[in-house]
Each structure stands twice: as C-alpha cells, then as structure tokens.
Amino acid sequence: DAGVIQSPRHEVTEMGQEVTLRCKPISGHDYLFWYRQTMMRGLELLIYFNNNVPIDDSGMPEDRFSAKMPNASFSTLKIQPSEPRDSAVYFCASSLIGYSREDTQYFGPGTRLTVL
Amino acid sequence: GQSLEQPSEVTAVEGAIVQINCTYQTSGFYGLSWYQQHDGGAPTFLSYNGLDGLEETGRFSSFLSRSDSYGYLLLQELQMKDSASYFCAVRDDSNYQLIWGAGTKLIIKP
C-alpha cells in the first residue's frame, strides 16, 4: 500500500488567498484525521471523519476552515481566506478502526503551508 | 481537563540507554501509545501499552503503570538515527481519539 498521500507537499500563498489541502487515506481505513502542527501549539486535531461523515470538528480554529470527505478515498481541508497565523504543517492520518484500543494512526507526509 | 506531560528535551550519548517519561491525567484510559517523528517527517507509530508492564520491540521498550498514570519509552543502544521527537498519546474515552503530549526532542551526541 502507498500509505496516506497528501498534496501539495509545500504551499506558499499570500494572505487572503484560498488554500486547499488534499488527502487520500489508506484504502479500507474507516477513520480520517486532519492535524495541524506548529512549534508553539504542537500537534492539534482539527477534525476527524468516520466513514466519510464528520464526527468532531471542535478543533477547527474558526469558520475560515472547512473540511470535506466526498468519498472514502479523498478528503480536503480548505482555508479561506488564509492568514499568516495559519502557517503550519498540516497532516492527514487514517486508521482502520477508530475505537480499537490498539488502533494505530498512519500519517501522511504533511503539507507545509506558508502564508505570507 | 485532560493532559499529558513529558520532558521537552532529553540528551544522551550514542550507544547509551535513555528513558522518556510520560504522565497523564485523563478522564478515561484506553492505552498509551508512542510515536516517533524525525525533523521534517511525519509521526510514525512505535508501540502501544494497554495493560501494565513492559512491551519490547527490538531496541525499544515501553512501560505502563495504570495505577500511577505513568509510562515510559526506553531506547537502548542509541544510534544517531534515533534523534527525533517522541510523542506519547492516550485515547480519549469520550470520543476515542488520541490526546497527544507535546513531544520530547531526543538529542544524541556521538
């Protein structure tokens, strides 16, 4: 399996622009997670899906952030409009069974976002 | 609240043994996991402890004491490639998602 795939790997944009991050989870995994990582705040869970349905989006910082999962093999995280404080590495992760005690999350390589 | 505490940085010498501690305070507990992250890379799963005791995987071992809300990751025969950040994580019993520690940066000197 190719693992979790994310694109783009790097994104540089200007404040106010729309940014769309993409993720393809591991085939057969039921859960998909979007994380953000910064030096100041560490690893933060933004939102997660179970079988394409958003379950908990309490980590989404504000209305400028939105996420969708139109099918089992694709998800997007959109920021509109983007701001410099959104600069971070955004990870997508998937897991086979979210409620398993021994469940493991598999992370994609991340998208490094820089908002100027 | 729910929180995990681990040292921000640990320094060790190549070939030595190092222990990274993690204490947690959570409303529920479904096991302690450890992830490794190299600079510029993604977190990758290392080990899991659901019950008290020691789990060994090659040079890495992980320990859990549920009564003490405490666990540690033990790395033996340190190699330069072990230089990375190590995260402990506990599953939240309310929504079964992982609660992450802030990570411990392991610096290995020759």
PDB file of C-alpha atoms in Angstrom:
ATOM      1  CA  ASP A   1       0.000   0.000   0.000  1.00  0.00           C
ATOM      2  CA  ALA A   2       1.205   3.501  -0.813  1.00  0.00           C
ATOM      3  CA  GLY A   3       0.264   4.853   2.576  1.00  0.00           C
ATOM      4  CA  VAL A   4      -1.541   8.112   3.199  1.00  0.00           C
ATOM      5  CA  ILE A   5      -0.991  10.539   0.346  1.00  0.00           C
ATOM      6  CA  GLN A   6      -1.124  14.294   0.738  1.00  0.00           C
ATOM      7  CA  SER A   7      -0.807  17.093  -1.761  1.00  0.00           C
ATOM      8  CA  PRO A   8       0.704  19.522  -2.189  1.00  0.00           C
ATOM      9  CA  ARG A   9       3.780  18.881  -0.041  1.00  0.00           C
ATOM     10  CA  HIS A  10       4.553  22.574   0.135  1.00  0.00           C
ATOM     11  CA  GLU A  11       2.311  25.557  -0.378  1.00  0.00           C
ATOM     12  CA  VAL A  12       3.251  29.205  -0.272  1.00  0.00           C
ATOM     13  CA  THR A  13       0.462  31.702  -0.634  1.00  0.00           C
ATOM     14  CA  GLU A  14      -0.408  35.253   0.185  1.00  0.00           C
ATOM     15  CA  MET A  15      -2.724  36.379   2.911  1.00  0.00           C
ATOM     16  CA  GLY A  16      -6.337  36.364   1.799  1.00  0.00           C
ATOM     17  CA  GLN A  17      -5.936  33.603  -0.745  1.00  0.00           C
ATOM     18  CA  GLU A  18      -7.826  30.325  -0.644  1.00  0.00           C
ATOM     19  CA  VAL A  19      -5.823  27.213   0.165  1.00  0.00           C
ATOM     20  CA  THR A  20      -6.941  23.642  -0.444  1.00  0.00           C
ATOM     21  CA  LEU A  21      -5.088  20.681   1.006  1.00  0.00           C
ATOM     22  CA  ARG A  22      -5.791  17.166  -0.230  1.00  0.00           C
ATOM     23  CA  CYS A  23      -5.563  13.733   1.304  1.00  0.00           C
ATOM     24  CA  LYS A  24      -6.002  10.164   0.147  1.00  0.00           C
ATOM     25  CA  PRO A  25      -6.245   7.751   3.091  1.00  0.00           C
ATOM     26  CA  ILE A  26      -5.109   4.164   3.131  1.00  0.00           C
ATOM     27  CA  SER A  27      -7.632   2.002   1.334  1.00  0.00           C
ATOM     28  CA  GLY A  28     -10.028   0.304   3.725  1.00  0.00           C
ATOM     29  CA  HIS A  29      -9.435   2.657   6.631  1.00  0.00           C
ATOM     30  CA  ASP A  30     -12.619   3.880   8.274  1.00  0.00           C
ATOM     31  CA  TYR A  31     -11.287   6.965  10.012  1.00  0.00           C
ATOM     32  CA  LEU A  32      -9.572  10.049   8.653  1.00  0.00           C
ATOM     33  CA  PHE A  33      -7.995  12.781  10.745  1.00  0.00           C
ATOM     34  CA  TRP A  34      -6.701  16.254   9.964  1.00  0.00           C
ATOM     35  CA  TYR A  35      -3.994  17.620  12.274  1.00  0.00           C
ATOM     36  CA  ARG A  36      -2.056  20.863  12.401  1.00  0.00           C
ATOM     37  CA  GLN A  37       1.426  21.073  13.893  1.00  0.00           C
ATOM     38  CA  THR A  38       3.304  24.190  14.958  1.00  0.00           C
ATOM     39  CA  MET A  39       6.199  24.778  17.300  1.00  0.00           C
ATOM     40  CA  MET A  40       4.017  26.820  19.619  1.00  0.00           C
ATOM     41  CA  ARG A  41       0.946  24.604  19.808  1.00  0.00           C
ATOM     42  CA  GLY A  42       2.297  21.170  18.971  1.00  0.00           C
ATOM     43  CA  LEU A  43       0.066  18.621  17.270  1.00  0.00           C
ATOM     44  CA  GLU A  44      -3.594  19.642  17.197  1.00  0.00           C
ATOM     45  CA  LEU A  45      -6.525  17.578  15.964  1.00  0.00           C
ATOM     46  CA  LEU A  46      -8.680  19.736  13.710  1.00  0.00           C
ATOM     47  CA  ILE A  47     -11.404  17.342  12.584  1.00  0.00           C
ATOM     48  CA  TYR A  48     -11.995  13.666  12.003  1.00  0.00           C
ATOM     49  CA  PHE A  49     -14.312  11.597   9.840  1.00  0.00           C
ATOM     50  CA  ASN A  50     -15.778   8.144  10.226  1.00  0.00           C
ATOM     51  CA  ASN A  51     -16.971   6.511   7.011  1.00  0.00           C
ATOM     52  CA  ASN A  52     -16.881   9.905   5.265  1.00  0.00           C
ATOM     53  CA  VAL A  53     -19.021  11.596   7.917  1.00  0.00           C
ATOM     54  CA  PRO A  54     -17.517  14.410  10.043  1.00  0.00           C
ATOM     55  CA  ILE A  55     -17.697  13.324  13.676  1.00  0.00           C
ATOM     56  CA  ASP A  56     -15.912  16.031  15.617  1.00  0.00           C
ATOM     57  CA  ASP A  57     -14.833  19.387  14.230  1.00  0.00           C
ATOM     58  CA  SER A  58     -14.346  21.083  17.572  1.00  0.00           C
ATOM     59  CA  GLY A  59     -10.672  21.547  16.793  1.00  0.00           C
ATOM     60  CA  MET A  60     -11.299  23.635  13.697  1.00  0.00           C
ATOM     61  CA  PRO A  61      -9.974  27.049  14.675  1.00  0.00           C
ATOM     62  CA  GLU A  62     -12.647  29.170  13.035  1.00  0.00           C
ATOM     63  CA  ASP A  63     -15.091  29.452  10.180  1.00  0.00           C
ATOM     64  CA  ARG A  64     -12.307  30.099   7.724  1.00  0.00           C
ATOM     65  CA  PHE A  65     -11.508  26.381   7.944  1.00  0.00           C
ATOM     66  CA  SER A  66     -13.676  23.730   6.347  1.00  0.00           C
ATOM     67  CA  ALA A  67     -13.170  20.054   5.554  1.00  0.00           C
ATOM     68  CA  LYS A  68     -14.970  17.594   3.352  1.00  0.00           C
ATOM     69  CA  MET A  69     -14.786  13.922   2.569  1.00  0.00           C
ATOM     70  CA  PRO A  70     -16.896  13.254  -0.528  1.00  0.00           C
ATOM     71  CA  ASN A  71     -15.874   9.602  -0.696  1.00  0.00           C
ATOM     72  CA  ALA A  72     -13.795   7.003   1.117  1.00  0.00           C
ATOM     73  CA  SER A  73     -10.635   7.799  -0.822  1.00  0.00           C
ATOM     74  CA  PHE A  74     -10.480  11.572  -0.746  1.00  0.00           C
ATOM     75  CA  SER A  75     -10.657  14.457   1.682  1.00  0.00           C
ATOM     76  CA  THR A  76      -9.934  18.165   1.509  1.00  0.00           C
ATOM     77  CA  LEU A  77      -9.128  20.829   4.069  1.00  0.00           C
ATOM     78  CA  LYS A  78      -9.820  24.347   2.871  1.00  0.00           C
ATOM     79  CA  ILE A  79      -8.773  27.650   4.373  1.00  0.00           C
ATOM     80  CA  GLN A  80     -10.479  30.741   3.054  1.00  0.00           C
ATOM     81  CA  PRO A  81      -9.240  33.390   3.440  1.00  0.00           C
ATOM     82  CA  SER A  82      -5.818  32.354   4.643  1.00  0.00           C
ATOM     83  CA  GLU A  83      -3.864  34.318   7.250  1.00  0.00           C
ATOM     84  CA  PRO A  84      -0.185  34.291   8.260  1.00  0.00           C
ATOM     85  CA  ARG A  85      -1.060  32.580  11.572  1.00  0.00           C
ATOM     86  CA  ASP A  86      -2.313  29.585   9.567  1.00  0.00           C
ATOM     87  CA  SER A  87       1.274  28.792   8.601  1.00  0.00           C
ATOM     88  CA  ALA A  88       1.951  25.277   9.872  1.00  0.00           C
ATOM     89  CA  VAL A  89       2.397  21.696   8.784  1.00  0.00           C
ATOM     90  CA  TYR A  90      -0.936  20.016   8.144  1.00  0.00           C
ATOM     91  CA  PHE A  91      -1.073  16.250   8.495  1.00  0.00           C
ATOM     92  CA  CYS A  92      -3.707  13.846   7.360  1.00  0.00           C
ATOM     93  CA  ALA A  93      -3.884  10.468   9.092  1.00  0.00           C
ATOM     94  CA  SER A  94      -6.080   7.416   8.744  1.00  0.00           C
ATOM     95  CA  SER A  95      -6.842   4.416  10.894  1.00  0.00           C
ATOM     96  CA  LEU A  96      -8.561   1.113  10.376  1.00  0.00           C
ATOM     97  CA  ILE A  97     -10.891   1.183  13.362  1.00  0.00           C
ATOM     98  CA  GLY A  98     -11.130   4.381  15.381  1.00  0.00           C
ATOM     99  CA  TYR A  99     -12.394   2.802  18.546  1.00  0.00           C
ATOM    100  CA  SER A 100      -9.966  -0.070  18.774  1.00  0.00           C
ATOM    101  CA  ARG A 101      -7.786   0.083  21.831  1.00  0.00           C
ATOM    102  CA  GLU A 102      -4.787  -0.842  19.796  1.00  0.00           C
ATOM    103  CA  ASP A 103      -5.697   1.276  16.829  1.00  0.00           C
ATOM    104  CA  THR A 104      -2.807   2.936  15.081  1.00  0.00           C
ATOM    105  CA  GLN A 105      -2.966   6.153  13.144  1.00  0.00           C
ATOM    106  CA  TYR A 106      -0.972   6.285   9.914  1.00  0.00           C
ATOM    107  CA  PHE A 107       0.170   9.749   8.951  1.00  0.00           C
ATOM    108  CA  GLY A 108       0.749  11.232   5.545  1.00  0.00           C
ATOM    109  CA  PRO A 109       3.930  13.206   4.823  1.00  0.00           C
ATOM    110  CA  GLY A 110       2.210  16.506   5.576  1.00  0.00           C
ATOM    111  CA  THR A 111       1.702  19.777   3.750  1.00  0.00           C
ATOM    112  CA  ARG A 112       3.927  22.646   4.832  1.00  0.00           C
ATOM    113  CA  LEU A 113       1.843  25.779   4.444  1.00  0.00           C
ATOM    114  CA  THR A 114       3.350  29.251   4.469  1.00  0.00           C
ATOM    115  CA  VAL A 115       1.051  32.232   4.323  1.00  0.00           C
ATOM    116  CA  LEU A 116       2.857  35.491   3.596  1.00  0.00           C
TER     117      LEU A 116
ATOM    118  CA  GLY B   1      -9.036  18.695  31.940  1.00  0.00           C
ATOM    119  CA  GLN B   2      -7.040  16.102  30.123  1.00  0.00           C
ATOM    120  CA  SER B   3      -3.305  16.406  29.784  1.00  0.00           C
ATOM    121  CA  LEU B   4      -0.122  14.519  29.157  1.00  0.00           C
ATOM    122  CA  GLU B   5       3.260  15.651  30.402  1.00  0.00           C
ATOM    123  CA  GLN B   6       6.615  14.652  29.011  1.00  0.00           C
ATOM    124  CA  PRO B   7      10.011  16.362  29.095  1.00  0.00           C
ATOM    125  CA  SER B   8      10.593  18.805  26.294  1.00  0.00           C
ATOM    126  CA  GLU B   9      14.134  17.633  25.605  1.00  0.00           C
ATOM    127  CA  VAL B  10      16.446  14.785  26.529  1.00  0.00           C
ATOM    128  CA  THR B  11      20.117  14.435  25.631  1.00  0.00           C
ATOM    129  CA  ALA B  12      22.018  11.152  25.523  1.00  0.00           C
ATOM    130  CA  VAL B  13      25.177   9.637  24.106  1.00  0.00           C
ATOM    131  CA  GLU B  14      25.344   7.237  21.194  1.00  0.00           C
ATOM    132  CA  GLY B  15      25.281   3.646  22.410  1.00  0.00           C
ATOM    133  CA  ALA B  16      23.692   4.552  25.730  1.00  0.00           C
ATOM    134  CA  ILE B  17      20.190   3.947  27.112  1.00  0.00           C
ATOM    135  CA  VAL B  18      17.610   6.684  27.519  1.00  0.00           C
ATOM    136  CA  GLN B  19      14.173   6.776  29.126  1.00  0.00           C
ATOM    137  CA  ILE B  20      11.432   9.225  28.151  1.00  0.00           C
ATOM    138  CA  ASN B  21       8.684   9.563  30.730  1.00  0.00           C
ATOM    139  CA  CYS B  22       5.036  10.393  30.244  1.00  0.00           C
ATOM    140  CA  THR B  23       2.445  11.109  32.908  1.00  0.00           C
ATOM    141  CA  TYR B  24      -1.173  11.543  32.022  1.00  0.00           C
ATOM    142  CA  GLN B  25      -4.320  12.923  33.529  1.00  0.00           C
ATOM    143  CA  THR B  26      -7.374  11.898  31.546  1.00  0.00           C
ATOM    144  CA  SER B  27     -10.997  11.142  32.305  1.00  0.00           C
ATOM    145  CA  GLY B  28     -10.682   7.697  30.777  1.00  0.00           C
ATOM    146  CA  PHE B  29      -7.892   5.491  29.599  1.00  0.00           C
ATOM    147  CA  TYR B  30      -7.698   3.081  26.722  1.00  0.00           C
ATOM    148  CA  GLY B  31      -3.979   2.646  26.402  1.00  0.00           C
ATOM    149  CA  LEU B  32      -0.773   4.591  25.948  1.00  0.00           C
ATOM    150  CA  SER B  33       0.849   4.890  22.528  1.00  0.00           C
ATOM    151  CA  TRP B  34       4.227   6.192  21.460  1.00  0.00           C
ATOM    152  CA  TYR B  35       5.032   7.832  18.139  1.00  0.00           C
ATOM    153  CA  GLN B  36       8.340   8.921  16.653  1.00  0.00           C
ATOM    154  CA  GLN B  37       8.791  11.949  14.433  1.00  0.00           C
ATOM    155  CA  HIS B  38      12.001  12.898  12.673  1.00  0.00           C
ATOM    156  CA  ASP B  39      12.566  16.527  11.733  1.00  0.00           C
ATOM    157  CA  GLY B  40      10.596  17.282   8.593  1.00  0.00           C
ATOM    158  CA  GLY B  41       8.821  13.943   8.755  1.00  0.00           C
ATOM    159  CA  ALA B  42       5.503  12.589   9.904  1.00  0.00           C
ATOM    160  CA  PRO B  43       4.715  10.849  13.206  1.00  0.00           C
ATOM    161  CA  THR B  44       5.057   7.081  12.965  1.00  0.00           C
ATOM    162  CA  PHE B  45       3.740   4.522  15.421  1.00  0.00           C
ATOM    163  CA  LEU B  46       6.257   2.880  17.746  1.00  0.00           C
ATOM    164  CA  SER B  47       4.432   0.982  20.463  1.00  0.00           C
ATOM    165  CA  TYR B  48       1.268   0.538  22.471  1.00  0.00           C
ATOM    166  CA  ASN B  49       0.576  -0.452  26.086  1.00  0.00           C
ATOM    167  CA  GLY B  50      -2.961  -1.383  27.028  1.00  0.00           C
ATOM    168  CA  LEU B  51      -2.053  -3.232  30.215  1.00  0.00           C
ATOM    169  CA  ASP B  52       0.536  -2.713  32.928  1.00  0.00           C
ATOM    170  CA  GLY B  53       4.004  -3.910  32.216  1.00  0.00           C
ATOM    171  CA  LEU B  54       6.719  -3.825  29.651  1.00  0.00           C
ATOM    172  CA  GLU B  55       6.370  -4.241  25.895  1.00  0.00           C
ATOM    173  CA  GLU B  56       9.555  -4.847  23.949  1.00  0.00           C
ATOM    174  CA  THR B  57      10.187  -4.289  20.262  1.00  0.00           C
ATOM    175  CA  GLY B  58      13.810  -4.632  19.343  1.00  0.00           C
ATOM    176  CA  ARG B  59      15.858  -1.818  20.868  1.00  0.00           C
ATOM    177  CA  PHE B  60      12.693  -0.030  22.008  1.00  0.00           C
ATOM    178  CA  SER B  61      10.593  -0.899  25.049  1.00  0.00           C
ATOM    179  CA  SER B  62       7.565   0.791  26.524  1.00  0.00           C
ATOM    180  CA  PHE B  63       6.241   0.521  30.050  1.00  0.00           C
ATOM    181  CA  LEU B  64       2.907   1.352  31.620  1.00  0.00           C
ATOM    182  CA  SER B  65       1.659   1.671  35.196  1.00  0.00           C
ATOM    183  CA  ARG B  66      -2.034   2.491  35.163  1.00  0.00           C
ATOM    184  CA  SER B  67      -2.186   2.942  38.934  1.00  0.00           C
ATOM    185  CA  ASP B  68       0.456   5.673  38.668  1.00  0.00           C
ATOM    186  CA  SER B  69      -0.887   7.132  35.388  1.00  0.00           C
ATOM    187  CA  TYR B  70       2.637   6.822  34.128  1.00  0.00           C
ATOM    188  CA  GLY B  71       4.518   5.306  31.275  1.00  0.00           C
ATOM    189  CA  TYR B  72       7.896   5.496  29.644  1.00  0.00           C
ATOM    190  CA  LEU B  73       9.679   4.716  26.434  1.00  0.00           C
ATOM    191  CA  LEU B  74      13.089   3.095  26.757  1.00  0.00           C
ATOM    192  CA  LEU B  75      15.570   3.251  23.926  1.00  0.00           C
ATOM    193  CA  GLN B  76      18.653   1.061  24.113  1.00  0.00           C
ATOM    194  CA  GLU B  77      21.893   1.049  22.138  1.00  0.00           C
ATOM    195  CA  LEU B  78      21.151   4.532  20.911  1.00  0.00           C
ATOM    196  CA  GLN B  79      22.001   5.313  17.319  1.00  0.00           C
ATOM    197  CA  MET B  80      22.268   8.701  15.687  1.00  0.00           C
ATOM    198  CA  LYS B  81      19.197   7.879  13.611  1.00  0.00           C
ATOM    199  CA  ASP B  82      17.163   7.778  16.846  1.00  0.00           C
ATOM    200  CA  SER B  83      17.470  11.555  17.044  1.00  0.00           C
ATOM    201  CA  ALA B  84      13.842  12.601  16.747  1.00  0.00           C
ATOM    202  CA  SER B  85      10.869  13.780  18.729  1.00  0.00           C
ATOM    203  CA  TYR B  86       8.877  11.217  20.659  1.00  0.00           C
ATOM    204  CA  PHE B  87       5.203  11.679  21.496  1.00  0.00           C
ATOM    205  CA  CYS B  88       3.086   9.840  23.988  1.00  0.00           C
ATOM    206  CA  ALA B  89      -0.657   9.707  23.340  1.00  0.00           C
ATOM    207  CA  VAL B  90      -3.675   8.439  25.262  1.00  0.00           C
ATOM    208  CA  ARG B  91      -7.014   7.520  23.801  1.00  0.00           C
ATOM    209  CA  ASP B  92      -9.890   9.731  24.964  1.00  0.00           C
ATOM    210  CA  ASP B  93     -12.725   7.595  26.261  1.00  0.00           C
ATOM    211  CA  SER B  94     -15.393  10.129  25.265  1.00  0.00           C
ATOM    212  CA  ASN B  95     -14.692  10.070  21.565  1.00  0.00           C
ATOM    213  CA  TYR B  96     -11.892   7.520  21.304  1.00  0.00           C
ATOM    214  CA  GLN B  97      -9.475   9.983  19.756  1.00  0.00           C
ATOM    215  CA  LEU B  98      -5.864  10.385  20.726  1.00  0.00           C
ATOM    216  CA  ILE B  99      -4.774  13.037  23.207  1.00  0.00           C
ATOM    217  CA  TRP B 100      -1.198  13.953  22.421  1.00  0.00           C
ATOM    218  CA  GLY B 101       1.689  15.017  24.611  1.00  0.00           C
ATOM    219  CA  ALA B 102       3.807  17.954  23.491  1.00  0.00           C
ATOM    220  CA  GLY B 103       6.667  15.688  22.471  1.00  0.00           C
ATOM    221  CA  THR B 104      10.196  15.079  23.710  1.00  0.00           C
ATOM    222  CA  LYS B 105      13.085  16.030  21.485  1.00  0.00           C
ATOM    223  CA  LEU B 106      15.839  13.438  21.832  1.00  0.00           C
ATOM    224  CA  ILE B 107      19.310  14.734  21.069  1.00  0.00           C
ATOM    225  CA  ILE B 108      22.023  12.148  20.633  1.00  0.00           C
ATOM    226  CA  LYS B 109      25.671  13.074  20.843  1.00  0.00           C
ATOM    227  CA  PRO B 110      28.494  10.989  19.396  1.00  0.00           C
TER     228      PRO B 110
END
